[in-house]
Amino acid sequence: MPDGSLNDRGIASLIEPGRVHRRVYTDPAVFELEMQRLFGRAWLFVGHATQVPNPGDFITTDLGRQPVLMTRHHDGSVRVVLNRCTHRGIKLVAERQGNRQRLICLYHGWTFDPDGTLLRVPVDEGCAPGFKLCDFNLAKAPRVGVYRGFVFASLSPAGIAFDDWIAPMKQNIDDIVDRAPGGEIALDAGVHRYLVRANWKMQAENAVDSYHVPFSHASTVNQKGVQFSRREGDNEGAKVVDGQRTAPQWKQRRSYSVGHGHCWTSNTELKENERSSAVYDEYRRTLEAAVGKERSDWILTPRMHNSLLYPNVSFMGLNMHIRVIKPIAVDLTEVNIYPVRLLGAPEAMNERNTRLLNVTHAAASFVQSDDLEAFARAQAGLQSLQTDWVDISRGLGREEAIDPPGALRQMATDELVVRGQFRAWLDYMSEA
Amino acid sequence: MAGEYEQFLIHESRLLDERRFRDWMALFTEDGSYWVPATIGQRSPYGQTSLFYDDLELMRTRIDRLEHPLIHVQTPPSNTVHLIGSVTTEPGVPATDPESGLPASDVLVLSSAITAEYRLDRTRTFIARQRHWLRRVDGALRIVRKRVDLVNCEGAFEAIAVPV
């Protein structure tokens, strides 16, 4: 039984093969430790290079709870620096995005370049003896990695190398980016922001949960058990329910756990041969012209539904978006959903995708709103002290080993992907 | 005439408060739309995120869901009260103006709306600037476009289940 302390032994006692202790979702002390050891160490998604196209462009975000700036420096490089003046700790930039060639602190006017270099301090004759500008540059994220424009940072100088961390999930990023006839995407079509009165892990787990759909999302399914159409060119969505039961088609989905907490679920078969509309057909022709018919057909055959790059970002293939998880407190999380704009695609196709995302993943959407309700009610239910354990044992012992070594697969309605996340969680949360 | 428009807006908001969603939808023309932007001063619902941008087809799907017995985010349902004020009018957009990006309408009615929503021991408030592009069809006013600019539209929201 958990002994209550948060030394390595205490932390390890919260995770068992098929269950986790309620405290991982409800204990503020566990959350504080997550901010240090998990969000303070792991590779985290920061933003996409297209959010800062020009020198001086910036976006602000938080890594864990730490305020950061992603900037485009004068030399064209993308930088990740802490959004904290090195003088008296002021958050340098308040806006969500903008352009500034110099970052000037509102309090005393200390002036920085977009890469964090301190350029000048007012009244420099007042500086202490030995004061050197270069000792007061903005703190940098110790490590930054970029894949296809997606910028990740680690706030720890040590830990798994970016290439090793991203390698198993490159295909999942490619799955979306390759759909752009120009071979690149942009995250410049706005954002959906929602607040969840629940622990951040609820959203991470839910992103790859295929078990909940027929029940949580029952109100999106018609009397034939088919969900509303979620893609341009489809007449209807996936078959989810058959009578009162989960549909056989739905049960064919598979989930994959590939280490580091990374995981994804495969897609449900939709009627690919019947997918057609003026807008979609035009997009398809554009992609074929860019990459050839054979490759285009391969790209447009859905393989992945949702992919989680543990711990803070997921990529969804069905309603194309990037979902960023921002923990605020043990029971409060902000989630940001960015539509993906396919560069080189007809704008009408991008407009349709963005529009459909309003009804699937806005705060006012048909799909996500029932998930938010589920998370909040989970957080409320977990206040019960009579039952300490949360069951994640579905499919335990039935995992199927696949390539590469260590990767596992099973029915997507099982809980392999949750167990995989907690394995990584335990690695990060251990002291060493 | 301003009185007629104000009465129309009050009637429309009352249909939402009474959860008569199908009657509410019937106020819209067949080419009507309901738009709640996600950014302040948003110029277009295309190519950018919106909290709502429903044409009649999406509105129908939304209302089917609101009437579904297993809509968890409305179990129990929200209880809302709208307050409509500061109603003024401007000329509408003539049908001969395709460049404006606005729907052809007889009149544009500007208003402010405050909506209180109670559900599960929590009350929250939506405050918005509203714009209704209205057209008279067979003697009755219909909505060609309703645009609701929430004062905090750029903020993060908990789930919004009913039209604001």
Coordinates of C-alpha atoms in Angstrom, one line a residue:
Chain A
M1 CA 0.0 0.0 0.0
P2 CA 1.2 3.5 -0.6
D3 CA 2.9 4.9 2.5
G4 CA 1.9 8.5 1.7
S5 CA 5.5 9.9 1.3
L6 CA 6.7 11.0 -2.1
N7 CA 10.2 9.4 -2.1
D8 CA 10.9 7.0 -4.9
R9 CA 9.3 4.2 -3.0
G10 CA 6.2 6.2 -2.3
I11 CA 5.8 7.3 -5.9
A12 CA 6.4 3.7 -7.2
S13 CA 3.7 2.4 -4.8
L14 CA 1.1 4.6 -6.6
I15 CA 1.4 2.6 -9.8
E16 CA 0.6 -1.1 -10.1
P17 CA 0.5 -3.2 -13.4
G18 CA -3.3 -2.9 -13.8
R19 CA -4.3 0.0 -11.5
V20 CA -3.1 3.4 -10.3
H21 CA -3.8 5.1 -7.0
R22 CA -6.3 8.0 -7.0
R23 CA -3.6 10.3 -5.6
V24 CA -1.9 10.6 -9.1
Y25 CA -5.0 12.6 -10.1
T26 CA -6.0 14.4 -6.9
D27 CA -2.9 15.0 -4.7
P28 CA -1.5 18.6 -5.0
A29 CA 1.9 17.3 -3.8
V30 CA 2.0 14.8 -6.6
F31 CA 1.1 17.6 -9.0
E32 CA 4.0 19.8 -7.7
L33 CA 6.4 16.9 -8.2
E34 CA 5.0 16.4 -11.8
M35 CA 5.8 20.1 -12.5
Q36 CA 9.4 19.5 -11.4
R37 CA 10.2 16.0 -12.6
L38 CA 7.8 15.4 -15.5
F39 CA 7.1 18.8 -17.1
G40 CA 10.5 20.0 -15.9
R41 CA 12.4 17.2 -17.7
A42 CA 10.4 15.9 -20.6
W43 CA 10.4 17.1 -24.2
L44 CA 7.4 19.3 -24.5
F45 CA 5.7 20.8 -27.6
V46 CA 6.2 24.6 -27.7
G47 CA 4.8 25.7 -31.0
H48 CA 5.2 25.5 -34.8
A49 CA 7.7 27.5 -36.7
T50 CA 4.9 28.9 -38.9
Q51 CA 3.6 30.7 -35.8
V52 CA 6.7 33.0 -35.9
P53 CA 7.4 33.4 -39.6
N54 CA 9.3 36.7 -39.5
P55 CA 12.3 38.0 -37.4
G56 CA 11.0 39.5 -34.2
D57 CA 7.8 37.4 -34.2
F58 CA 7.0 35.7 -30.9
I59 CA 4.4 33.6 -29.2
T60 CA 4.0 33.1 -25.5
T61 CA 3.1 29.8 -23.9
D62 CA 3.8 27.8 -20.7
L63 CA 5.9 24.7 -20.3
G64 CA 4.3 23.1 -17.3
R65 CA 3.7 26.4 -15.4
Q66 CA 6.9 28.1 -16.6
P67 CA 6.2 31.1 -18.9
V68 CA 8.2 30.9 -22.2
L69 CA 8.6 32.8 -25.4
M70 CA 9.2 31.2 -28.8
T71 CA 10.8 33.8 -31.0
R72 CA 12.2 34.2 -34.4
H73 CA 15.7 35.8 -34.0
H74 CA 17.2 38.3 -36.5
D75 CA 19.2 35.5 -38.1
G76 CA 16.0 33.5 -38.9
S77 CA 16.5 30.9 -36.2
V78 CA 13.7 29.9 -33.8
R79 CA 14.5 30.3 -30.1
V80 CA 12.8 29.2 -26.9
V81 CA 13.6 31.5 -23.9
L82 CA 12.0 32.0 -20.5
N83 CA 9.6 34.8 -20.4
R84 CA 11.1 36.3 -17.3
C85 CA 13.2 39.5 -17.0
T86 CA 16.6 38.6 -15.5
H87 CA 16.4 41.8 -13.4
R88 CA 13.4 41.6 -11.1
G89 CA 11.5 38.7 -12.6
I90 CA 8.8 40.5 -14.6
K91 CA 7.1 38.5 -17.3
L92 CA 8.5 40.3 -20.3
V93 CA 5.7 39.8 -22.8
A94 CA 2.0 39.6 -22.0
E95 CA 0.4 39.1 -25.4
R96 CA -0.2 35.7 -26.9
Q97 CA 1.6 36.7 -30.1
G98 CA 3.2 39.6 -31.9
N99 CA 6.3 41.1 -33.4
R100 CA 9.0 43.0 -31.6
Q101 CA 12.6 43.5 -32.7
R102 CA 13.6 44.2 -29.1
L103 CA 12.0 42.9 -26.0
I104 CA 11.9 45.7 -23.5
C105 CA 10.9 45.1 -19.9
L106 CA 8.0 47.3 -18.9
Y107 CA 9.4 47.8 -15.4
H108 CA 12.9 49.3 -15.7
G109 CA 13.5 49.0 -19.5
W110 CA 16.1 46.2 -19.6
T111 CA 16.3 45.4 -23.4
F112 CA 16.8 42.0 -24.9
D113 CA 17.2 40.6 -28.4
P114 CA 14.7 37.9 -29.5
D115 CA 17.3 35.3 -28.7
G116 CA 17.5 36.5 -25.1
T117 CA 20.7 38.5 -25.3
L118 CA 20.7 41.4 -22.9
L119 CA 21.5 44.5 -25.0
R120 CA 21.3 47.4 -22.5
V121 CA 20.2 48.4 -19.1
P122 CA 19.1 52.1 -18.4
V123 CA 21.4 54.2 -16.1
D124 CA 24.3 51.8 -16.5
E125 CA 26.5 53.9 -14.3
G126 CA 24.5 52.4 -11.5
C127 CA 25.4 48.8 -12.2
A128 CA 27.3 47.0 -9.5
P129 CA 31.1 46.6 -10.0
G130 CA 31.8 43.7 -12.2
F131 CA 28.2 43.7 -13.7
K132 CA 28.3 42.1 -17.1
L133 CA 25.4 42.3 -19.6
C134 CA 26.2 38.7 -20.7
D135 CA 25.5 37.3 -17.3
F136 CA 22.0 38.5 -17.5
N137 CA 20.7 37.1 -20.8
L138 CA 17.3 35.6 -20.7
A139 CA 17.4 32.0 -19.6
K140 CA 17.1 29.6 -22.5
A141 CA 15.3 26.3 -22.7
P142 CA 18.4 24.0 -22.2
R143 CA 17.4 21.8 -25.1
V144 CA 15.4 22.5 -28.2
G145 CA 14.4 20.0 -31.0
V146 CA 12.6 20.6 -34.2
Y147 CA 10.8 18.1 -36.5
R148 CA 9.0 19.3 -39.6
G149 CA 8.5 22.7 -38.1
F150 CA 7.2 21.4 -34.7
V151 CA 9.3 22.9 -32.0
F152 CA 9.9 21.0 -28.8
A153 CA 11.9 22.0 -25.7
S154 CA 13.2 20.3 -22.6
L155 CA 13.7 22.4 -19.5
S156 CA 16.4 20.0 -18.3
P157 CA 19.9 19.8 -19.7
A158 CA 19.9 16.1 -19.2
G159 CA 17.6 13.3 -20.4
I160 CA 16.7 11.3 -23.4
A161 CA 18.1 12.9 -26.7
F162 CA 15.4 14.5 -28.9
D163 CA 16.1 12.2 -31.8
D164 CA 15.6 9.2 -29.7
W165 CA 12.4 10.6 -28.1
I166 CA 10.8 11.7 -31.4
A167 CA 11.9 8.7 -33.5
P168 CA 9.0 6.4 -32.8
M169 CA 6.4 9.1 -33.5
K170 CA 7.8 10.7 -36.7
Q171 CA 5.5 8.6 -38.8
N172 CA 2.6 10.0 -36.8
I173 CA 3.6 13.6 -37.6
D174 CA 4.3 12.7 -41.2
D175 CA 0.9 11.2 -41.4
I176 CA -0.6 14.7 -41.2
V177 CA 2.1 16.9 -42.7
D178 CA 2.4 14.7 -45.8
R179 CA -1.2 15.5 -46.6
A180 CA -0.1 19.0 -47.6
P181 CA 0.6 19.2 -51.3
G182 CA 3.5 21.6 -50.4
G183 CA 4.9 19.1 -47.9
E184 CA 4.5 21.6 -45.0
I185 CA 1.7 22.7 -42.7
A186 CA 1.0 25.9 -40.8
L187 CA -0.6 26.4 -37.4
D188 CA -2.0 29.8 -38.3
A189 CA -5.8 29.3 -38.4
G190 CA -6.5 30.3 -34.8
V191 CA -7.0 28.2 -31.7
H192 CA -9.7 26.6 -29.6
R193 CA -9.1 27.1 -25.9
Y194 CA -10.9 25.2 -23.2
L195 CA -10.7 24.8 -19.5
V196 CA -11.1 21.4 -17.9
R197 CA -11.9 21.1 -14.2
A198 CA -9.8 18.0 -14.0
N199 CA -6.3 16.7 -13.8
W200 CA -4.2 17.0 -17.0
K201 CA -3.8 13.2 -17.4
M202 CA -7.5 12.8 -18.0
Q203 CA -7.0 14.6 -21.3
A204 CA -3.8 12.8 -22.2
E205 CA -5.5 9.4 -21.6
N206 CA -8.7 10.4 -23.4
A207 CA -6.8 11.4 -26.5
V208 CA -6.1 7.7 -27.2
D209 CA -9.2 6.2 -25.5
S210 CA -11.3 4.3 -28.0
Y211 CA -13.4 2.6 -25.3
H212 CA -15.4 5.7 -24.4
V213 CA -16.7 6.7 -27.7
P214 CA -20.0 4.7 -28.0
F215 CA -21.0 5.9 -24.5
S216 CA -19.5 9.3 -24.0
H217 CA -20.4 10.4 -27.4
A218 CA -23.8 8.6 -27.7
S219 CA -25.4 11.9 -28.5
T220 CA -23.4 12.3 -31.7
V221 CA -24.6 9.0 -33.1
N222 CA -27.8 8.5 -35.1
Q223 CA -30.3 5.7 -34.8
K224 CA -28.2 3.6 -37.2
G225 CA -25.3 3.8 -34.7
V226 CA -23.4 6.0 -37.1
Q227 CA -21.7 9.3 -36.1
F228 CA -22.2 12.5 -38.0
S229 CA -19.9 13.3 -40.9
R230 CA -16.6 14.7 -39.6
R231 CA -14.6 14.9 -42.8
E232 CA -15.1 16.9 -46.0
G233 CA -16.5 14.6 -48.7
D234 CA -18.1 12.0 -46.3
N235 CA -21.8 11.5 -46.2
E236 CA -21.6 10.0 -42.8
G237 CA -19.2 9.2 -40.0
A238 CA -17.9 6.0 -38.4
K239 CA -20.1 3.1 -37.3
V240 CA -19.8 3.3 -33.6
V241 CA -22.8 1.4 -32.1
D242 CA -24.6 -1.7 -33.3
G243 CA -27.9 -1.9 -31.5
Q244 CA -27.0 -1.4 -27.8
R245 CA -23.4 -2.6 -28.2
T246 CA -20.1 -1.3 -29.5
A247 CA -20.0 -1.9 -33.2
P248 CA -17.7 -4.7 -34.6
Q249 CA -16.1 -2.1 -36.9
W250 CA -15.2 0.0 -33.9
K251 CA -13.7 -3.0 -32.1
Q252 CA -11.3 -3.4 -35.1
R253 CA -9.4 -0.3 -34.0
R254 CA -6.0 -1.0 -32.5
S255 CA -3.9 0.9 -30.1
Y256 CA -0.1 1.1 -30.1
S257 CA 2.3 1.8 -27.2
V258 CA 5.9 2.5 -28.3
G259 CA 7.8 3.6 -25.2
H260 CA 8.4 7.0 -23.5
G261 CA 4.6 7.2 -23.0
H262 CA 4.0 7.7 -26.7
C263 CA 1.0 5.9 -28.1
W264 CA -1.6 6.1 -30.8
T265 CA -4.8 4.5 -32.0
S266 CA -5.6 3.3 -35.5
N267 CA -8.4 4.7 -37.5
T268 CA -11.9 3.3 -38.1
E269 CA -12.6 2.3 -41.6
L270 CA -14.7 5.0 -43.4
K271 CA -16.0 4.7 -46.9
E272 CA -12.8 5.9 -48.6
N273 CA -14.0 4.9 -52.1
E274 CA -17.1 7.0 -51.7
R275 CA -15.4 10.0 -50.2
S276 CA -16.1 12.8 -52.7
S277 CA -17.1 16.5 -52.9
A278 CA -16.2 19.3 -55.2
V279 CA -13.8 20.7 -52.5
Y280 CA -12.3 17.3 -51.6
D281 CA -11.9 16.2 -55.2
E282 CA -10.0 19.4 -56.1
Y283 CA -7.7 18.8 -53.1
R284 CA -7.1 15.3 -54.1
R285 CA -6.2 16.4 -57.6
T286 CA -3.8 19.0 -56.2
L287 CA -2.1 16.4 -54.0
E288 CA -1.8 13.9 -56.9
A289 CA -0.3 16.6 -59.0
A290 CA 2.3 17.2 -56.3
V291 CA 3.3 13.7 -55.3
G292 CA 1.8 11.3 -57.9
K293 CA -1.3 9.1 -57.7
E294 CA 0.1 6.1 -55.9
R295 CA 1.7 8.2 -53.1
S296 CA -1.4 10.4 -52.9
D297 CA -3.7 7.3 -52.4
W298 CA -1.4 6.1 -49.7
I299 CA -1.3 9.4 -47.9
L300 CA -5.1 9.8 -48.1
T301 CA -5.8 6.3 -46.6
P302 CA -6.3 6.9 -42.9
R303 CA -4.1 4.9 -40.6
M304 CA -3.9 6.9 -37.5
H305 CA -6.7 8.4 -35.5
N306 CA -5.0 10.2 -32.6
S307 CA -1.4 10.1 -31.5
L308 CA 0.0 11.2 -28.2
L309 CA 3.5 12.5 -27.9
Y310 CA 3.8 12.1 -24.1
P311 CA 3.1 14.2 -22.1
N312 CA 1.8 17.4 -23.6
V313 CA 0.7 17.1 -27.2
S314 CA -1.5 15.0 -29.5
F315 CA -1.9 14.9 -33.2
M316 CA -5.3 14.0 -34.6
G317 CA -5.7 12.7 -38.1
L318 CA -9.5 12.5 -38.5
N319 CA -10.3 16.1 -37.6
M320 CA -6.8 17.4 -38.2
H321 CA -5.5 19.3 -35.3
I322 CA -2.7 19.6 -32.7
R323 CA -3.9 19.4 -29.1
V324 CA -1.7 20.9 -26.4
I325 CA -2.3 20.0 -22.8
K326 CA -1.4 22.7 -20.2
P327 CA -1.6 21.7 -16.6
I328 CA -2.6 24.6 -14.3
A329 CA -3.4 22.9 -11.0
V330 CA -4.0 19.3 -9.8
D331 CA -7.7 19.8 -10.8
L332 CA -7.5 22.4 -13.5
T333 CA -6.1 22.1 -17.1
E334 CA -6.2 24.3 -20.2
V335 CA -6.3 22.5 -23.5
N336 CA -5.5 24.3 -26.8
I337 CA -6.6 23.0 -30.2
Y338 CA -4.8 24.3 -33.3
P339 CA -6.3 23.5 -36.7
V340 CA -3.7 22.3 -39.2
R341 CA -3.5 24.3 -42.5
L342 CA -2.2 22.2 -45.4
L343 CA 0.1 24.5 -47.4
G344 CA -0.4 24.1 -51.1
A345 CA -3.9 22.7 -50.7
P346 CA -6.9 24.7 -52.1
E347 CA -8.0 27.2 -49.4
A348 CA -11.5 25.8 -49.6
M349 CA -10.3 22.5 -48.3
N350 CA -8.5 24.2 -45.4
E351 CA -11.6 26.2 -44.7
R352 CA -13.8 23.1 -44.6
N353 CA -11.3 21.4 -42.2
T354 CA -11.3 24.4 -39.9
R355 CA -15.0 24.7 -40.0
L356 CA -15.6 21.0 -39.1
L357 CA -13.1 21.4 -36.3
N358 CA -15.5 24.0 -34.8
V359 CA -18.2 21.3 -34.4
T360 CA -15.8 18.5 -33.2
H361 CA -13.3 20.3 -30.9
A362 CA -14.4 23.8 -29.9
A363 CA -15.5 24.4 -26.4
A364 CA -19.0 24.5 -28.0
S365 CA -18.5 21.4 -30.1
F366 CA -20.6 18.3 -30.3
V367 CA -17.8 15.9 -29.4
Q368 CA -15.4 17.5 -27.0
S369 CA -18.0 19.0 -24.6
D370 CA -19.1 15.5 -23.4
D371 CA -15.5 14.6 -22.8
L372 CA -15.0 17.7 -20.6
E373 CA -18.1 16.6 -18.7
A374 CA -16.5 13.2 -18.2
F375 CA -13.2 14.6 -17.0
A376 CA -14.9 16.9 -14.5
R377 CA -17.0 14.0 -13.1
A378 CA -14.0 11.8 -12.9
Q379 CA -12.2 14.4 -10.8
A380 CA -15.3 14.7 -8.6
G381 CA -15.7 10.9 -8.2
L382 CA -12.1 10.4 -7.3
Q383 CA -12.6 12.4 -4.2
S384 CA -14.1 9.2 -2.7
L385 CA -11.8 7.9 0.0
Q386 CA -13.5 4.5 0.1
T387 CA -11.9 3.3 -3.1
D388 CA -8.3 4.2 -3.7
W389 CA -7.6 2.5 -6.9
V390 CA -8.4 3.4 -10.5
D391 CA -8.6 0.3 -12.8
I392 CA -6.6 0.3 -16.0
S393 CA -6.4 -3.5 -16.4
R394 CA -8.3 -4.0 -19.7
G395 CA -6.2 -6.2 -21.9
L396 CA -3.4 -6.7 -19.3
G397 CA -1.3 -9.7 -20.3
R398 CA -2.8 -9.8 -23.8
E399 CA -0.4 -7.3 -25.3
E400 CA 1.0 -8.3 -28.7
A401 CA 4.7 -7.5 -29.3
I402 CA 5.4 -5.8 -32.6
D403 CA 8.3 -4.0 -34.3
P404 CA 10.4 -2.2 -33.1
P405 CA 11.4 -4.1 -30.0
G406 CA 9.4 -2.9 -27.0
A407 CA 6.4 -1.8 -29.0
L408 CA 3.1 -3.3 -28.2
R409 CA -0.3 -3.5 -29.8
Q410 CA -3.8 -4.5 -28.7
M411 CA -7.5 -3.8 -29.2
A412 CA -8.1 -0.1 -29.0
T413 CA -10.9 -0.6 -26.4
D414 CA -8.2 -2.1 -24.0
E415 CA -6.1 0.1 -21.8
L416 CA -2.5 -0.6 -23.1
V417 CA -2.0 3.0 -23.9
V418 CA -2.9 4.2 -20.4
R419 CA -0.5 1.7 -18.8
G420 CA 2.2 2.8 -21.3
Q421 CA 1.7 6.4 -20.1
F422 CA 2.0 5.5 -16.5
R423 CA 5.2 3.5 -17.2
A424 CA 6.7 6.7 -18.6
W425 CA 5.2 8.7 -15.7
L426 CA 7.0 6.5 -13.2
D427 CA 10.3 6.9 -15.1
Y428 CA 10.1 10.7 -15.1
M429 CA 8.8 10.9 -11.5
S430 CA 11.7 8.9 -10.0
E431 CA 14.3 11.1 -8.3
A432 CA 17.3 10.1 -10.4
Chain B
M1 CA -40.0 50.1 -36.1
A2 CA -37.1 49.8 -33.6
G3 CA -39.7 48.5 -31.2
E4 CA -40.5 45.6 -33.6
Y5 CA -36.9 44.6 -33.9
E6 CA -36.4 44.8 -30.1
Q7 CA -39.5 42.6 -29.6
F8 CA -38.1 40.2 -32.2
L9 CA -34.7 39.9 -30.4
I10 CA -36.4 39.4 -27.0
H11 CA -38.6 36.7 -28.6
E12 CA -35.6 35.0 -30.1
S13 CA -33.7 35.0 -26.8
R14 CA -36.7 33.7 -24.9
L15 CA -36.9 30.7 -27.3
L16 CA -33.3 29.8 -26.2
D17 CA -34.1 30.3 -22.5
E18 CA -37.2 28.0 -22.9
R19 CA -35.0 25.5 -24.8
R20 CA -37.3 25.6 -27.8
F21 CA -34.4 25.0 -30.1
R22 CA -36.4 24.0 -33.1
D23 CA -38.5 27.1 -32.9
W24 CA -35.3 29.1 -32.6
M25 CA -33.8 27.5 -35.7
A26 CA -37.0 28.2 -37.6
L27 CA -36.3 31.9 -37.2
F28 CA -33.4 31.6 -39.5
T29 CA -33.7 31.7 -43.3
E30 CA -32.6 28.6 -45.3
D31 CA -29.3 30.3 -46.0
G32 CA -29.0 31.6 -42.5
S33 CA -26.0 31.2 -40.1
Y34 CA -25.2 31.6 -36.5
W35 CA -21.6 32.8 -35.8
V36 CA -19.7 33.2 -32.5
P37 CA -16.2 34.3 -33.4
A38 CA -13.2 33.1 -31.3
T39 CA -11.2 36.3 -31.7
I40 CA -12.0 40.0 -31.0
G41 CA -12.8 41.8 -34.3
Q42 CA -12.6 38.5 -36.3
R43 CA -13.2 39.4 -40.0
S44 CA -14.3 36.0 -41.3
P45 CA -15.6 32.7 -40.1
Y46 CA -13.6 30.9 -42.8
G47 CA -10.1 29.7 -42.3
Q48 CA -10.1 30.7 -38.6
T49 CA -11.5 29.0 -35.5
S50 CA -14.9 30.0 -34.2
L51 CA -16.8 29.0 -31.1
F52 CA -19.9 28.4 -33.3
Y53 CA -20.3 28.8 -37.0
D54 CA -23.5 26.8 -37.9
D55 CA -25.4 26.8 -41.1
L56 CA -28.8 25.2 -40.9
E57 CA -27.4 21.7 -41.4
L58 CA -25.0 22.0 -38.5
M59 CA -27.6 23.7 -36.4
R60 CA -29.9 20.7 -37.0
T61 CA -27.2 18.3 -36.0
R62 CA -26.5 20.4 -32.9
I63 CA -30.2 20.4 -32.0
D64 CA -30.6 16.7 -32.6
R65 CA -27.8 16.3 -30.1
L66 CA -29.4 18.7 -27.6
E67 CA -32.6 16.5 -27.7
H68 CA -30.7 13.3 -27.4
P69 CA -31.3 11.6 -24.0
L70 CA -27.6 10.8 -23.6
I71 CA -26.1 14.3 -23.9
H72 CA -24.0 14.2 -20.8
V73 CA -23.0 17.8 -20.8
Q74 CA -26.7 18.7 -20.5
T75 CA -27.5 16.1 -17.8
P76 CA -28.8 18.0 -15.9
P77 CA -29.6 20.8 -18.4
S78 CA -28.5 24.4 -18.2
N79 CA -30.9 27.0 -17.0
T80 CA -30.4 30.3 -18.8
V81 CA -31.8 33.9 -18.7
H82 CA -31.0 36.4 -21.5
L83 CA -31.2 40.1 -21.1
I84 CA -31.3 42.0 -24.3
G85 CA -30.6 45.8 -24.4
S86 CA -29.1 48.7 -26.3
V87 CA -31.0 47.8 -29.5
T88 CA -30.3 50.1 -32.5
T89 CA -30.7 49.6 -36.2
E90 CA -28.7 50.3 -39.3
P91 CA -29.6 49.7 -42.9
G92 CA -29.1 46.2 -44.1
V93 CA -26.9 45.0 -47.0
P94 CA -28.5 45.1 -50.4
A95 CA -28.5 41.9 -52.5
T96 CA -26.4 43.7 -55.0
D97 CA -23.3 43.8 -52.7
P98 CA -21.6 40.5 -53.0
E99 CA -18.2 41.9 -52.2
S100 CA -19.0 42.8 -48.6
G101 CA -19.0 39.2 -47.4
L102 CA -22.2 40.0 -45.6
P103 CA -25.6 38.3 -46.2
A104 CA -28.2 40.3 -48.1
S105 CA -30.6 41.7 -45.5
D106 CA -33.1 44.4 -45.0
V107 CA -31.8 45.7 -41.7
L108 CA -28.9 45.2 -39.3
V109 CA -29.9 45.2 -35.7
L110 CA -27.3 45.9 -33.1
S111 CA -27.8 44.9 -29.5
S112 CA -26.1 43.8 -26.3
A113 CA -26.9 40.6 -24.5
I114 CA -26.2 39.4 -21.0
T115 CA -26.8 35.7 -20.4
A116 CA -26.7 33.9 -17.1
E117 CA -26.3 30.2 -17.2
Y118 CA -26.7 27.9 -14.2
R119 CA -25.8 24.3 -14.1
L120 CA -24.6 21.9 -11.4
D121 CA -24.1 24.5 -8.6
R122 CA -22.2 26.9 -10.9
T123 CA -23.5 30.1 -12.5
R124 CA -21.5 31.8 -15.3
T125 CA -22.2 34.9 -17.3
F126 CA -21.8 35.5 -21.0
I127 CA -21.7 39.1 -22.1
A128 CA -21.9 39.9 -25.8
R129 CA -22.4 42.4 -28.6
Q130 CA -24.9 41.0 -31.0
R131 CA -25.6 41.7 -34.7
H132 CA -28.6 40.3 -36.4
W133 CA -29.0 40.7 -40.2
L134 CA -32.7 40.4 -40.7
R135 CA -34.8 39.9 -43.8
R136 CA -38.6 40.2 -44.1
V137 CA -40.0 37.0 -45.7
D138 CA -43.8 36.8 -46.3
G139 CA -44.2 39.6 -43.8
A140 CA -42.3 38.0 -41.0
L141 CA -38.7 38.8 -39.8
R142 CA -36.2 36.1 -40.3
I143 CA -32.5 35.9 -39.4
V144 CA -30.0 35.8 -42.2
R145 CA -27.0 35.9 -39.9
K146 CA -26.6 36.2 -36.2
R147 CA -23.2 37.2 -35.0
V148 CA -22.4 37.1 -31.2
D149 CA -19.2 38.7 -30.1
L150 CA -18.5 37.5 -26.6
V151 CA -16.5 40.1 -24.6
N152 CA -14.2 37.2 -23.6
C153 CA -14.2 35.3 -26.8
E154 CA -10.4 34.9 -26.8
G155 CA -10.5 33.3 -23.4
A156 CA -10.6 29.6 -22.4
F157 CA -14.1 28.2 -21.9
E158 CA -15.5 25.3 -20.0
A159 CA -17.9 23.3 -22.2
I160 CA -20.6 25.4 -23.9
A161 CA -23.6 23.2 -24.8
V162 CA -26.4 25.6 -25.7
P163 CA -26.2 28.5 -28.1
V164 CA -25.3 31.7 -26.2

